[in-house]
Short mmCIF file of C-alpha atoms and ligand atoms in Angstrom, two decimals:
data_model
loop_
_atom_site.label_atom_id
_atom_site.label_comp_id
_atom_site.label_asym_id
_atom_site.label_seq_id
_atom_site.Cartn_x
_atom_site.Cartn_y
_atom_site.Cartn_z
CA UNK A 14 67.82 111.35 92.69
CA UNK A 15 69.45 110.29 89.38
CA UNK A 16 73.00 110.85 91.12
CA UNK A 17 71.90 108.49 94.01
CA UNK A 18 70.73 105.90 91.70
CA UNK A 19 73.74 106.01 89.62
CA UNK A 20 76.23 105.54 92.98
CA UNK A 21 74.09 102.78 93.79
CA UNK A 22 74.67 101.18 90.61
CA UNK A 23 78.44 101.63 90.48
CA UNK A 24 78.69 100.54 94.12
CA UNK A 25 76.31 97.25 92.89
CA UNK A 26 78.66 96.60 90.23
CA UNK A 27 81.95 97.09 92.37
CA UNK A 28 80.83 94.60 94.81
CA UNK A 29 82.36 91.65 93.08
CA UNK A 30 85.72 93.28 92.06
CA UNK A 31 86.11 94.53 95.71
CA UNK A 32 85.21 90.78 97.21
CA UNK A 33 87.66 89.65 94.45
CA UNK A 34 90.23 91.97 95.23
CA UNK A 35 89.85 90.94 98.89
CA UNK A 36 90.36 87.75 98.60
CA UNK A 37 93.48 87.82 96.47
CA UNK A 38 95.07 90.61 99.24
CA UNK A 39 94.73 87.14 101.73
CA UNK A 40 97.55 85.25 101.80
CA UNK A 41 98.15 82.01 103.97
CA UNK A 42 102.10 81.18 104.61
CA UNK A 43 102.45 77.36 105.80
CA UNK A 44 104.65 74.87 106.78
CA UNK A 45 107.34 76.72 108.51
CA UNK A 46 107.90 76.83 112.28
CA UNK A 47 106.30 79.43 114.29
CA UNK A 48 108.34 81.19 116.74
CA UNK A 49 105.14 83.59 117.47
CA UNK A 50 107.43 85.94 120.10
CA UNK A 51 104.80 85.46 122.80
CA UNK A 52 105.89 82.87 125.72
CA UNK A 53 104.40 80.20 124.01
CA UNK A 54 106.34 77.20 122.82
CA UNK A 55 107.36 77.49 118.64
CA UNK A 56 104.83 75.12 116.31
CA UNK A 57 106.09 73.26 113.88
CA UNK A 58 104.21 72.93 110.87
CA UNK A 59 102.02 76.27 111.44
CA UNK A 60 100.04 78.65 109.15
CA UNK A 61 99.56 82.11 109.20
CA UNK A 62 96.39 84.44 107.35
CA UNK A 63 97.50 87.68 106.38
CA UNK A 64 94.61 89.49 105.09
CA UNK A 65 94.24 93.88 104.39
CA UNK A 66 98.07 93.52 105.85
CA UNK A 67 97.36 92.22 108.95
CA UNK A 68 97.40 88.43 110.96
CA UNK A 69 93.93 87.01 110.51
CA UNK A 70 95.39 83.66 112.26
CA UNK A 71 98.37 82.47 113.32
CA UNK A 72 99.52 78.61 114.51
CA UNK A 73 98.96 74.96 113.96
CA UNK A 74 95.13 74.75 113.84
CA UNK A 75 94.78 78.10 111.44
CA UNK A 76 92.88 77.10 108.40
CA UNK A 77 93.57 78.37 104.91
CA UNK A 78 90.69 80.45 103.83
CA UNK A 79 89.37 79.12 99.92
CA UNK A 80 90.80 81.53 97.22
CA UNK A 81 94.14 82.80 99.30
CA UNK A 82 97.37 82.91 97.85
CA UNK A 83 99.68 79.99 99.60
CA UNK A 84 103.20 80.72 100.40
CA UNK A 85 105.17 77.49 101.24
CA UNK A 86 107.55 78.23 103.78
CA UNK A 87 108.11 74.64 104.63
CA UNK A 88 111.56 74.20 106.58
CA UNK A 89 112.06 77.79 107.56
CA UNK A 90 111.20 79.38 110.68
CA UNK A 91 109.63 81.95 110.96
CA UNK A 92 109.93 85.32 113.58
CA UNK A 93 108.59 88.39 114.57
CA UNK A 94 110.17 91.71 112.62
CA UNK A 95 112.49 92.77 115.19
CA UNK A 96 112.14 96.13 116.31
CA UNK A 97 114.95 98.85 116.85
CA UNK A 98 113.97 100.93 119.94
CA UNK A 99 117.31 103.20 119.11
CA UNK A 100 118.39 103.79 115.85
CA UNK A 101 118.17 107.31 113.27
CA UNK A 102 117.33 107.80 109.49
CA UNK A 103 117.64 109.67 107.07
CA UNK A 104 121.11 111.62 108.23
CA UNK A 105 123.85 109.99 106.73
CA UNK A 106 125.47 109.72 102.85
CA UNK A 107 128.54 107.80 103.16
CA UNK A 108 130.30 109.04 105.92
CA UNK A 109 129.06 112.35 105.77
CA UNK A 110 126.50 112.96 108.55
CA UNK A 111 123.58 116.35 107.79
CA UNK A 112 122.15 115.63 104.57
CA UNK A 113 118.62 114.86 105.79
CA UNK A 114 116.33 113.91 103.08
CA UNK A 115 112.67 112.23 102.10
CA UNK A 116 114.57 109.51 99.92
CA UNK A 117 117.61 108.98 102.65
CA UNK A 118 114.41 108.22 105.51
CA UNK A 119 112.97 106.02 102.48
CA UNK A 120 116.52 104.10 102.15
CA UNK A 121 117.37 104.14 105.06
CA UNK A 122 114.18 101.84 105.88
CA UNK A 123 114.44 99.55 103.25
CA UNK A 124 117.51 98.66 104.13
CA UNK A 125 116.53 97.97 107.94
CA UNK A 126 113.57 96.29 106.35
CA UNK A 127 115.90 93.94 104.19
CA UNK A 128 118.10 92.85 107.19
CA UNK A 129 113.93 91.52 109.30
CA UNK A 130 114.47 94.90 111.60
CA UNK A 131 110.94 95.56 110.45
CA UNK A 132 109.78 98.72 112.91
CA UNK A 133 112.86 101.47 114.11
CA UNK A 134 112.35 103.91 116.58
CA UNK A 135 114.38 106.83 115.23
CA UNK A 136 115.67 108.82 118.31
CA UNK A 137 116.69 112.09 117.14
CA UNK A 138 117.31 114.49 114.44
CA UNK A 139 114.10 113.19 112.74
CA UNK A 140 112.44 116.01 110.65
CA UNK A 141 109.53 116.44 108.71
CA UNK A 142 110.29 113.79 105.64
CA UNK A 143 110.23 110.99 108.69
CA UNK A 144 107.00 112.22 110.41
CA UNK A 145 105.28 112.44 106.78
CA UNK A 146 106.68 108.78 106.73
CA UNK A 147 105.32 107.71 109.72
CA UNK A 148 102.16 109.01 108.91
CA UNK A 149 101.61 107.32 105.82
CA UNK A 150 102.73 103.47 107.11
CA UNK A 151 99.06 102.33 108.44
CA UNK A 152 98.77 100.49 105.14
CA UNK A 153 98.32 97.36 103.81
CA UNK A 154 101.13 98.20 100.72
CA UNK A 155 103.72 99.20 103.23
CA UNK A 156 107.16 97.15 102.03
CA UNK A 157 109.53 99.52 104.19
CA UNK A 158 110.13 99.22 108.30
CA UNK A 159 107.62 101.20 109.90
CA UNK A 160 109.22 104.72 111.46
CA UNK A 161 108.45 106.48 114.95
CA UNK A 162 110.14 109.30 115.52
CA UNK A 163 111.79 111.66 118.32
CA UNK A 164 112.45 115.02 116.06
CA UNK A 165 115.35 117.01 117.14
CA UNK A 166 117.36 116.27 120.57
CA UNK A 167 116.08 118.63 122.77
CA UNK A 168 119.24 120.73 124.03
CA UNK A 169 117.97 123.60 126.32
CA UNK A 170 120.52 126.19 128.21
CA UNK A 171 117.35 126.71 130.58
CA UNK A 172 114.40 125.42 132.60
CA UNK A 173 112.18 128.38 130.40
CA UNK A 174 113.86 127.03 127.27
CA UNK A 175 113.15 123.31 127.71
CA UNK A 176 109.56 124.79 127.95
CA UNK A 177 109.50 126.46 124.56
CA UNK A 178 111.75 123.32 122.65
CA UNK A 179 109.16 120.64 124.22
CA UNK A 180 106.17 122.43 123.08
CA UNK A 181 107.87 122.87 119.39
CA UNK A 182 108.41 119.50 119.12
CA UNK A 183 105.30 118.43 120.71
CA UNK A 184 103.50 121.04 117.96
CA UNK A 185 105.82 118.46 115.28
CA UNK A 186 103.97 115.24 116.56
CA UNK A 187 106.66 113.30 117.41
CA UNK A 188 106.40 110.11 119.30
CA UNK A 189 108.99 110.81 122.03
CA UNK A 190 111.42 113.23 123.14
CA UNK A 191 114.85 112.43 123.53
CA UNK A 192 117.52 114.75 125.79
CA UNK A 193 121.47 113.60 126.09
CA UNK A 194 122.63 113.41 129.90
CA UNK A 195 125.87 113.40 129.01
CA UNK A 196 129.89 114.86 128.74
CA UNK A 197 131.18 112.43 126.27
CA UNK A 198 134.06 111.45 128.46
CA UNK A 199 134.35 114.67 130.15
CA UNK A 200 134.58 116.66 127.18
CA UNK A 201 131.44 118.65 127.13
CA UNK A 202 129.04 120.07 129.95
CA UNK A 203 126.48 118.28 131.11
CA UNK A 204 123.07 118.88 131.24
CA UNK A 205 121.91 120.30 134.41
CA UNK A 206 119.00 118.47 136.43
CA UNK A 207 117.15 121.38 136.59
CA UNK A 208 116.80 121.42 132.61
CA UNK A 209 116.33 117.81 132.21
CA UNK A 210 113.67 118.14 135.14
CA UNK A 211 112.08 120.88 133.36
CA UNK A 212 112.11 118.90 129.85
CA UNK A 213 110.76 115.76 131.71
CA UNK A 214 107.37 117.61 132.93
CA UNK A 215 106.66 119.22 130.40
CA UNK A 216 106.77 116.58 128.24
CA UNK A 217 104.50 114.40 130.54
CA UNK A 218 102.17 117.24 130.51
CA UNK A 219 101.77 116.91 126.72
CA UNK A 220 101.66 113.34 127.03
CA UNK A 221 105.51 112.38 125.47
CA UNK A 222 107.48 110.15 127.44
CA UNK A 223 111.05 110.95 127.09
CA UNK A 224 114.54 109.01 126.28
CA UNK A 225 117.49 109.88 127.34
CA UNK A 226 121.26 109.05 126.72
CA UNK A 227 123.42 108.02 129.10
CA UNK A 228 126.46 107.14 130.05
CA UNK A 229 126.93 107.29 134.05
CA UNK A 230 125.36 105.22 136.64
CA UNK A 231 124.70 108.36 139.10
CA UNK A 232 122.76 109.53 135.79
CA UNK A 233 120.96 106.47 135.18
CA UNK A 234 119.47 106.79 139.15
CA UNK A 235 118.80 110.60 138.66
CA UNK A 236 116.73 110.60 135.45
CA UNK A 237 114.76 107.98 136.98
CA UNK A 238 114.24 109.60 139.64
CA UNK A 239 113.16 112.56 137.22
CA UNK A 240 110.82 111.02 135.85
CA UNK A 241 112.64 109.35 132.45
CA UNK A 242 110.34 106.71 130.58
CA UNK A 243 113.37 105.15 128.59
CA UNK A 244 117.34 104.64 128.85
CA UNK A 245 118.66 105.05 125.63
CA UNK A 246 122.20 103.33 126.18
CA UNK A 247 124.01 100.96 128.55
CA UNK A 248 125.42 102.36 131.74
CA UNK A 249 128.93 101.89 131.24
CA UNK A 250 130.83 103.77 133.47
CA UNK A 251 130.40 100.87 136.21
CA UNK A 252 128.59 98.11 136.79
CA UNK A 253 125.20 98.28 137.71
CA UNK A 254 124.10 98.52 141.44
CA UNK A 255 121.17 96.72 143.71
CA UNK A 256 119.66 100.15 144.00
CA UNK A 257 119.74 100.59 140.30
CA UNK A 258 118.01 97.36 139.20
CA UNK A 259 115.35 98.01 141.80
CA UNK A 260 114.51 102.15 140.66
CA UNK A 261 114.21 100.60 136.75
CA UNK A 262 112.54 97.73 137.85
CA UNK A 263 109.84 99.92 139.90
CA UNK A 264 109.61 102.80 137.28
CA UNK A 265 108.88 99.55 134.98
CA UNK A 266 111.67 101.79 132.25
CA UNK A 267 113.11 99.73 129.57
CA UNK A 268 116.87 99.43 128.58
CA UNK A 269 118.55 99.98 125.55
CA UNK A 270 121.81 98.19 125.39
CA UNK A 271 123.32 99.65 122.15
CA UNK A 272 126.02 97.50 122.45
CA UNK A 273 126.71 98.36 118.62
CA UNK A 274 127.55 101.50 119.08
CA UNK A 275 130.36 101.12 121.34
CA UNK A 276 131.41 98.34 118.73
CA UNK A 277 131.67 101.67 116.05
CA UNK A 278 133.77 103.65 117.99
CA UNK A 279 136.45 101.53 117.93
CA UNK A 280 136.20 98.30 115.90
CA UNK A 281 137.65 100.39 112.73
CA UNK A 282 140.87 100.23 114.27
CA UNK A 283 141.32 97.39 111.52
CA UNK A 284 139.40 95.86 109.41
CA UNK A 285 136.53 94.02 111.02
CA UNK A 286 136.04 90.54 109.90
CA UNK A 287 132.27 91.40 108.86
CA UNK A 288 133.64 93.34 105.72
CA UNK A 289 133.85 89.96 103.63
CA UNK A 290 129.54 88.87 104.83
CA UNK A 291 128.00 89.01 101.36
CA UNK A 292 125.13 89.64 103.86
CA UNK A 293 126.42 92.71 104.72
CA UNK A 294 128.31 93.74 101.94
CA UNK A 295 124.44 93.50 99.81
CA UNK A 296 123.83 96.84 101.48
CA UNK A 297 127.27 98.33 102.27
CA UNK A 298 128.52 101.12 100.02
CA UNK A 299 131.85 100.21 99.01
CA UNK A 300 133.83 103.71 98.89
CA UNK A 301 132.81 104.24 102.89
CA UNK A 302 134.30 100.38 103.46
CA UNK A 303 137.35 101.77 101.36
CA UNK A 304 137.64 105.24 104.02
CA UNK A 305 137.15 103.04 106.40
CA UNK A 306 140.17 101.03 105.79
CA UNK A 307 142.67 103.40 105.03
CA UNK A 308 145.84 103.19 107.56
CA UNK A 309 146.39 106.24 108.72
CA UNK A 310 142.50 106.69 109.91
CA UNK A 311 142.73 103.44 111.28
CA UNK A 312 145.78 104.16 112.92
CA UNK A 313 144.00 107.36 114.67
CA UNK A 314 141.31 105.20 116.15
CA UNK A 315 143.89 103.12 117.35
CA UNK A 316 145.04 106.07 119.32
CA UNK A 317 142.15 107.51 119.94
CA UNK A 318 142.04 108.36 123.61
CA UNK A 319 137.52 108.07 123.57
CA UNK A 320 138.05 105.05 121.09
CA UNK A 321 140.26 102.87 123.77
CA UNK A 322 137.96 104.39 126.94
CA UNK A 323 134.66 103.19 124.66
CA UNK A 324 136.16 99.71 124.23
CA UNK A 325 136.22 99.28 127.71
CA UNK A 326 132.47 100.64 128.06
CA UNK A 327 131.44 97.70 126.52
CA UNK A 328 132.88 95.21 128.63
CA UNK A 329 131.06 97.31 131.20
CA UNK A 330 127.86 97.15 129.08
CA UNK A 331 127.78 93.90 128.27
CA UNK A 332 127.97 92.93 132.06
CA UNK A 333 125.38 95.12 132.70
CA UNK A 334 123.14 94.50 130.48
CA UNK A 335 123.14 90.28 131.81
CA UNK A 336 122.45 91.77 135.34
CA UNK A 337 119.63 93.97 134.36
CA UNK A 338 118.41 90.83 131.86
CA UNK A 339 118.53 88.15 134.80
CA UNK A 340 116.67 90.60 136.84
CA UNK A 341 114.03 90.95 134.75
CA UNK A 342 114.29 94.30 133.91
CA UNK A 343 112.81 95.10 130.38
CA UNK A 344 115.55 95.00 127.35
CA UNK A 345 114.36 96.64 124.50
CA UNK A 346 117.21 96.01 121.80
CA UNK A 347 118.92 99.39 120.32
CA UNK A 348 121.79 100.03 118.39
CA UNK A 349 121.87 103.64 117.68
CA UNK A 350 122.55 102.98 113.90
CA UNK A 351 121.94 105.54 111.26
CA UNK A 352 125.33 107.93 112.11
CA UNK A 353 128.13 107.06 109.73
CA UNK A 354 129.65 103.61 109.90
CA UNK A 355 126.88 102.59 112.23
CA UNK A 356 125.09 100.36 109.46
CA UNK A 357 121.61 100.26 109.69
CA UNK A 358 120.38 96.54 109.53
CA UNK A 359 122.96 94.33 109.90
CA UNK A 360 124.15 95.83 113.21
CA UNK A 361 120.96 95.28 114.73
CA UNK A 362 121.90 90.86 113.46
CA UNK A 363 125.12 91.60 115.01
CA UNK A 364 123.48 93.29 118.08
CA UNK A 365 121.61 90.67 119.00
CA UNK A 366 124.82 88.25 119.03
CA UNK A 367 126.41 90.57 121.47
CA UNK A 368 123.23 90.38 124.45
CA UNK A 369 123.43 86.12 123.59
CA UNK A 370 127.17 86.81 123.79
CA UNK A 371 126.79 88.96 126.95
CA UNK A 372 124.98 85.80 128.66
CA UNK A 373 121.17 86.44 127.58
CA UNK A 374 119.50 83.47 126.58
CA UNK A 375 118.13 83.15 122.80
CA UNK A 376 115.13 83.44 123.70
CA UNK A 377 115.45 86.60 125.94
CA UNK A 378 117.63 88.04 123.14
CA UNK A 379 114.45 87.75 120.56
CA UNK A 380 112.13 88.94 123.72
CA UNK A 381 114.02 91.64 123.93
CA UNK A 382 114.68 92.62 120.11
CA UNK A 383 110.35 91.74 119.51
CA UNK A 384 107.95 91.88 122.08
CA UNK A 385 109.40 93.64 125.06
CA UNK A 386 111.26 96.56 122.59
CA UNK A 387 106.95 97.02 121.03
CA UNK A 388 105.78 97.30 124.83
CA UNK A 389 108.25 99.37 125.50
CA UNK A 390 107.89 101.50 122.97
CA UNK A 391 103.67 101.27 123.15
CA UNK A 392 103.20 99.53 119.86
CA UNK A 393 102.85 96.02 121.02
CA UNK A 394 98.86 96.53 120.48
CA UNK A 395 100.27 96.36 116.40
CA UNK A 396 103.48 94.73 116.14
CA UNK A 397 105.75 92.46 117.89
CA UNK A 398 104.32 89.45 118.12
CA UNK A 399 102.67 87.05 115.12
CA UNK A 400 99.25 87.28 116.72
CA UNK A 401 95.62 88.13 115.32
CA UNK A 402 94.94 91.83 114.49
CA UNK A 403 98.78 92.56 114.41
CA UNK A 404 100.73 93.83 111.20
CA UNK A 405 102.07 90.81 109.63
CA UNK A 406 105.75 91.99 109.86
CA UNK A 407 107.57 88.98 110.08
CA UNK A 408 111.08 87.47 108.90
CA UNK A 409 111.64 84.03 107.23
CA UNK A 410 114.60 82.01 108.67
CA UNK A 411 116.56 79.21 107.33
CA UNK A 412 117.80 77.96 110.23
CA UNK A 413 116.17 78.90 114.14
CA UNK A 414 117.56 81.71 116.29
CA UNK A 415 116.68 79.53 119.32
CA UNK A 416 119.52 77.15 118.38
CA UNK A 417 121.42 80.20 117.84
CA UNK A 418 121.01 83.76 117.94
CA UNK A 419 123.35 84.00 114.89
CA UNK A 420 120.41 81.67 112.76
CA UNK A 421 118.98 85.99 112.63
CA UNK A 422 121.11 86.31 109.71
CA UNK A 423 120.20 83.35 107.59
CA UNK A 424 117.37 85.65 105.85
CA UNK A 425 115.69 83.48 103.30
CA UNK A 426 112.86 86.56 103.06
CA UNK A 427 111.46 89.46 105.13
CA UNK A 428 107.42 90.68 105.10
CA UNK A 429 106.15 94.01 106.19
CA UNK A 430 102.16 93.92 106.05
CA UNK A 431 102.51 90.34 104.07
CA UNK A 432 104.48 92.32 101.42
CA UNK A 433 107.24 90.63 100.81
CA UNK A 434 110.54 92.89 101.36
CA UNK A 435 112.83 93.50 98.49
CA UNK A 436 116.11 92.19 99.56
ZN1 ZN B 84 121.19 107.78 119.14
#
């Protein structure tokens, strides 16, 4: 009885320091122009409530609640987060790839975070440190992109052993499984359909959809018709067919263009003209730019037989990816950044300039690189869009993308949860 009456009394005496607390944790942004990443026209002049973390209200009639913290944002614009359906964390030091750690996954997404890619889907060679991390990012504090994971590729020699490697990583809680249907330029052996079959079901049956990369059209069409729930890379071995366009469009499976990562496998060749951005050099370590610029390694990309073959996959892919775009199949943007000299954040910017440059529209670009990659990777009930009840993950322009795509990366700030992102 005395207990009770005492946890009353505390809980009596919190109530104003909680209702205190609540109201300074709301925040109302105003004055900037609201691209809100649904189909709805942008509003000038708009406001948006964050409270707890999430959108209380967003648009031109949203009224400031008494005792909120005001952010002016008058003259900016203001997006979604964009979302990464393809990238990885937490692998890479410099260009040394296999030194998975808690504090690389943490760096990793603070530096997607500081470039507006607010939410990545890591797919592949995620490990515990990124599951604890996705785990612990339903909060209102959160100041990092938000993490989904895909665990290890999946790489069975057997029907029995995609079995046992599904179940394992279906036992780690990942978010998706991801399988490589793939010879790297007729290199390597391919997985046979009988394992990626095998890998498929079973990963339906414990409710996982599955990615896969690509690289072959007759792949593309045979996955789908196994079941796949997500292509992980362009097709870029040819262009795209009717038949293709109508088995995604059916299957309703989203498209990763990772346009990006063709760019890496080649553009070091010299030294790429983004090496001077002071946006990306904020983030860039400079003893990688220095490897990365030496002539005789340039020199061997020059001649690198994969190199020259992978420039000419993204002619393919960029074609391809227009096609699939006018034809409404769903683009979720992907870069597959996190390997060495893929860098994470400002190759997403530079990705979107490549699907406006490939013939998509602004507006379909930041569709693609928002909304459609959160349905398509089931999140779009919590991020995507600046709507009520969503995570108020959102980026701060100085110029709008719908202008130009390129306005991405005039970043005058970047919120995760209405925390503002350090830069
Ligand atoms: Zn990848």
């Amino acid at each position: 009885m005395k207990s009770r009456a005492l946890v009353l009394a505390c809980l009596v005496a919190a109530w104003p320091l909680a209702n205190a607390a609540q109201q300074a944790s709301t925040k109302a942004f105003t004055g900037a122009r609201l691209i809100d990443g649904t189909d709805r026209a942008p509003v000038d002049n708009a406001t948006i409530v964050v409270r707890d973390g999430k959108i209380v209200a967003a648009g031109a009639g949203a009224t400031v609640p008494a005792g909120a913290e005001r952010v002016s944002l008058a003259g900016k614009t203001v997006i979604p987060g964009l979302v990464n359906a393809h990238g990885h964390v937490g692998n890479t030091v410099g260009l040394e790839q296999g030194k998975y750690s808690a504090e690389n996954v943490e760096r990793d997404l603070k530096t997607y975070a500081s470039y507006g890619v607010t939410t990545v889907f890591s797919l592949g060679d995620d490990q515990a440190a990124g599951i604890a991390a996705r785990d612990s990012q339903k909060t209102p504090s959160l100041s990092r992109a938000r993490l989904y994971v895909a665990g290890p590729v999946l790489a069975p020699k057997s029907p029995e052993e995609a079995v046992k490697l599904v179940d394992e990583v279906a036992a780690m809680k990942v978010d998706i499984v991801k399988i490589r249907v793939d010879d790297n330029l007729g290199t390597t052996q391919k997985m046979a359909p009988e394992i990626y079959r095998a890998v498929i079901d079973q990963a339906h049956k414990k409710g996982l959809p599955v990615a896969v990369h690509l690289f072959y059209l007759a792949d593309a069409k045979a996955v789908l018709d196994a079941g796949a729930d997500f292509i992980a890379h362009s097709v870029r071995d040819t262009d795209v067919d009717d038949s293709f366009v109508s088995m995604i469009k059916r299957r309703d499976v989203c498209y990763s263009p990772t346009l990006m990562r063709e760019v890496s496998t080649f553009v070091y060749e010299s030294k790429p003209a983004w090496f001077t951005d002071p946006l990306f050099l904020k983030h860039a370590d400079a003893k990688t730019l220095e490897t990365l610029q030496q002539p005789a390694r340039q020199e061997q990309m020059r001649n690198s037989k994969s190199a020259q073959a992978y420039k000419k996959g993204l002619e393919v892919a960029s074609r391809n990816v227009k096609k699939l775009s006018d034809a409404g199949v769903r683009i979720a943007m992907g870069t597959d950044t996190g390997p060495p000299a893929r860098f994470q954040g400002y190759f997403e910017l530079m990705e979107l300039e490549l699907m406006a440059k490939a013939g998509m529209t602004p507006q379909k670009v930041l569709a693609a690189s928002t909304r459609d990659a959160a349905r398509c990777m089931k999140l779009d009930r919590e991020i995507g869009t600046i709507e009520a009840n969503k995570w108020a993950d959102f980026v701060v322009l100085d110029a709008d993308p719908l202008a130009n795509v390129s306005n991405v990366k005039k970043i005058n700030a970047v919120y995760v949860a209405g925390n503002r992102v350090a830069e």
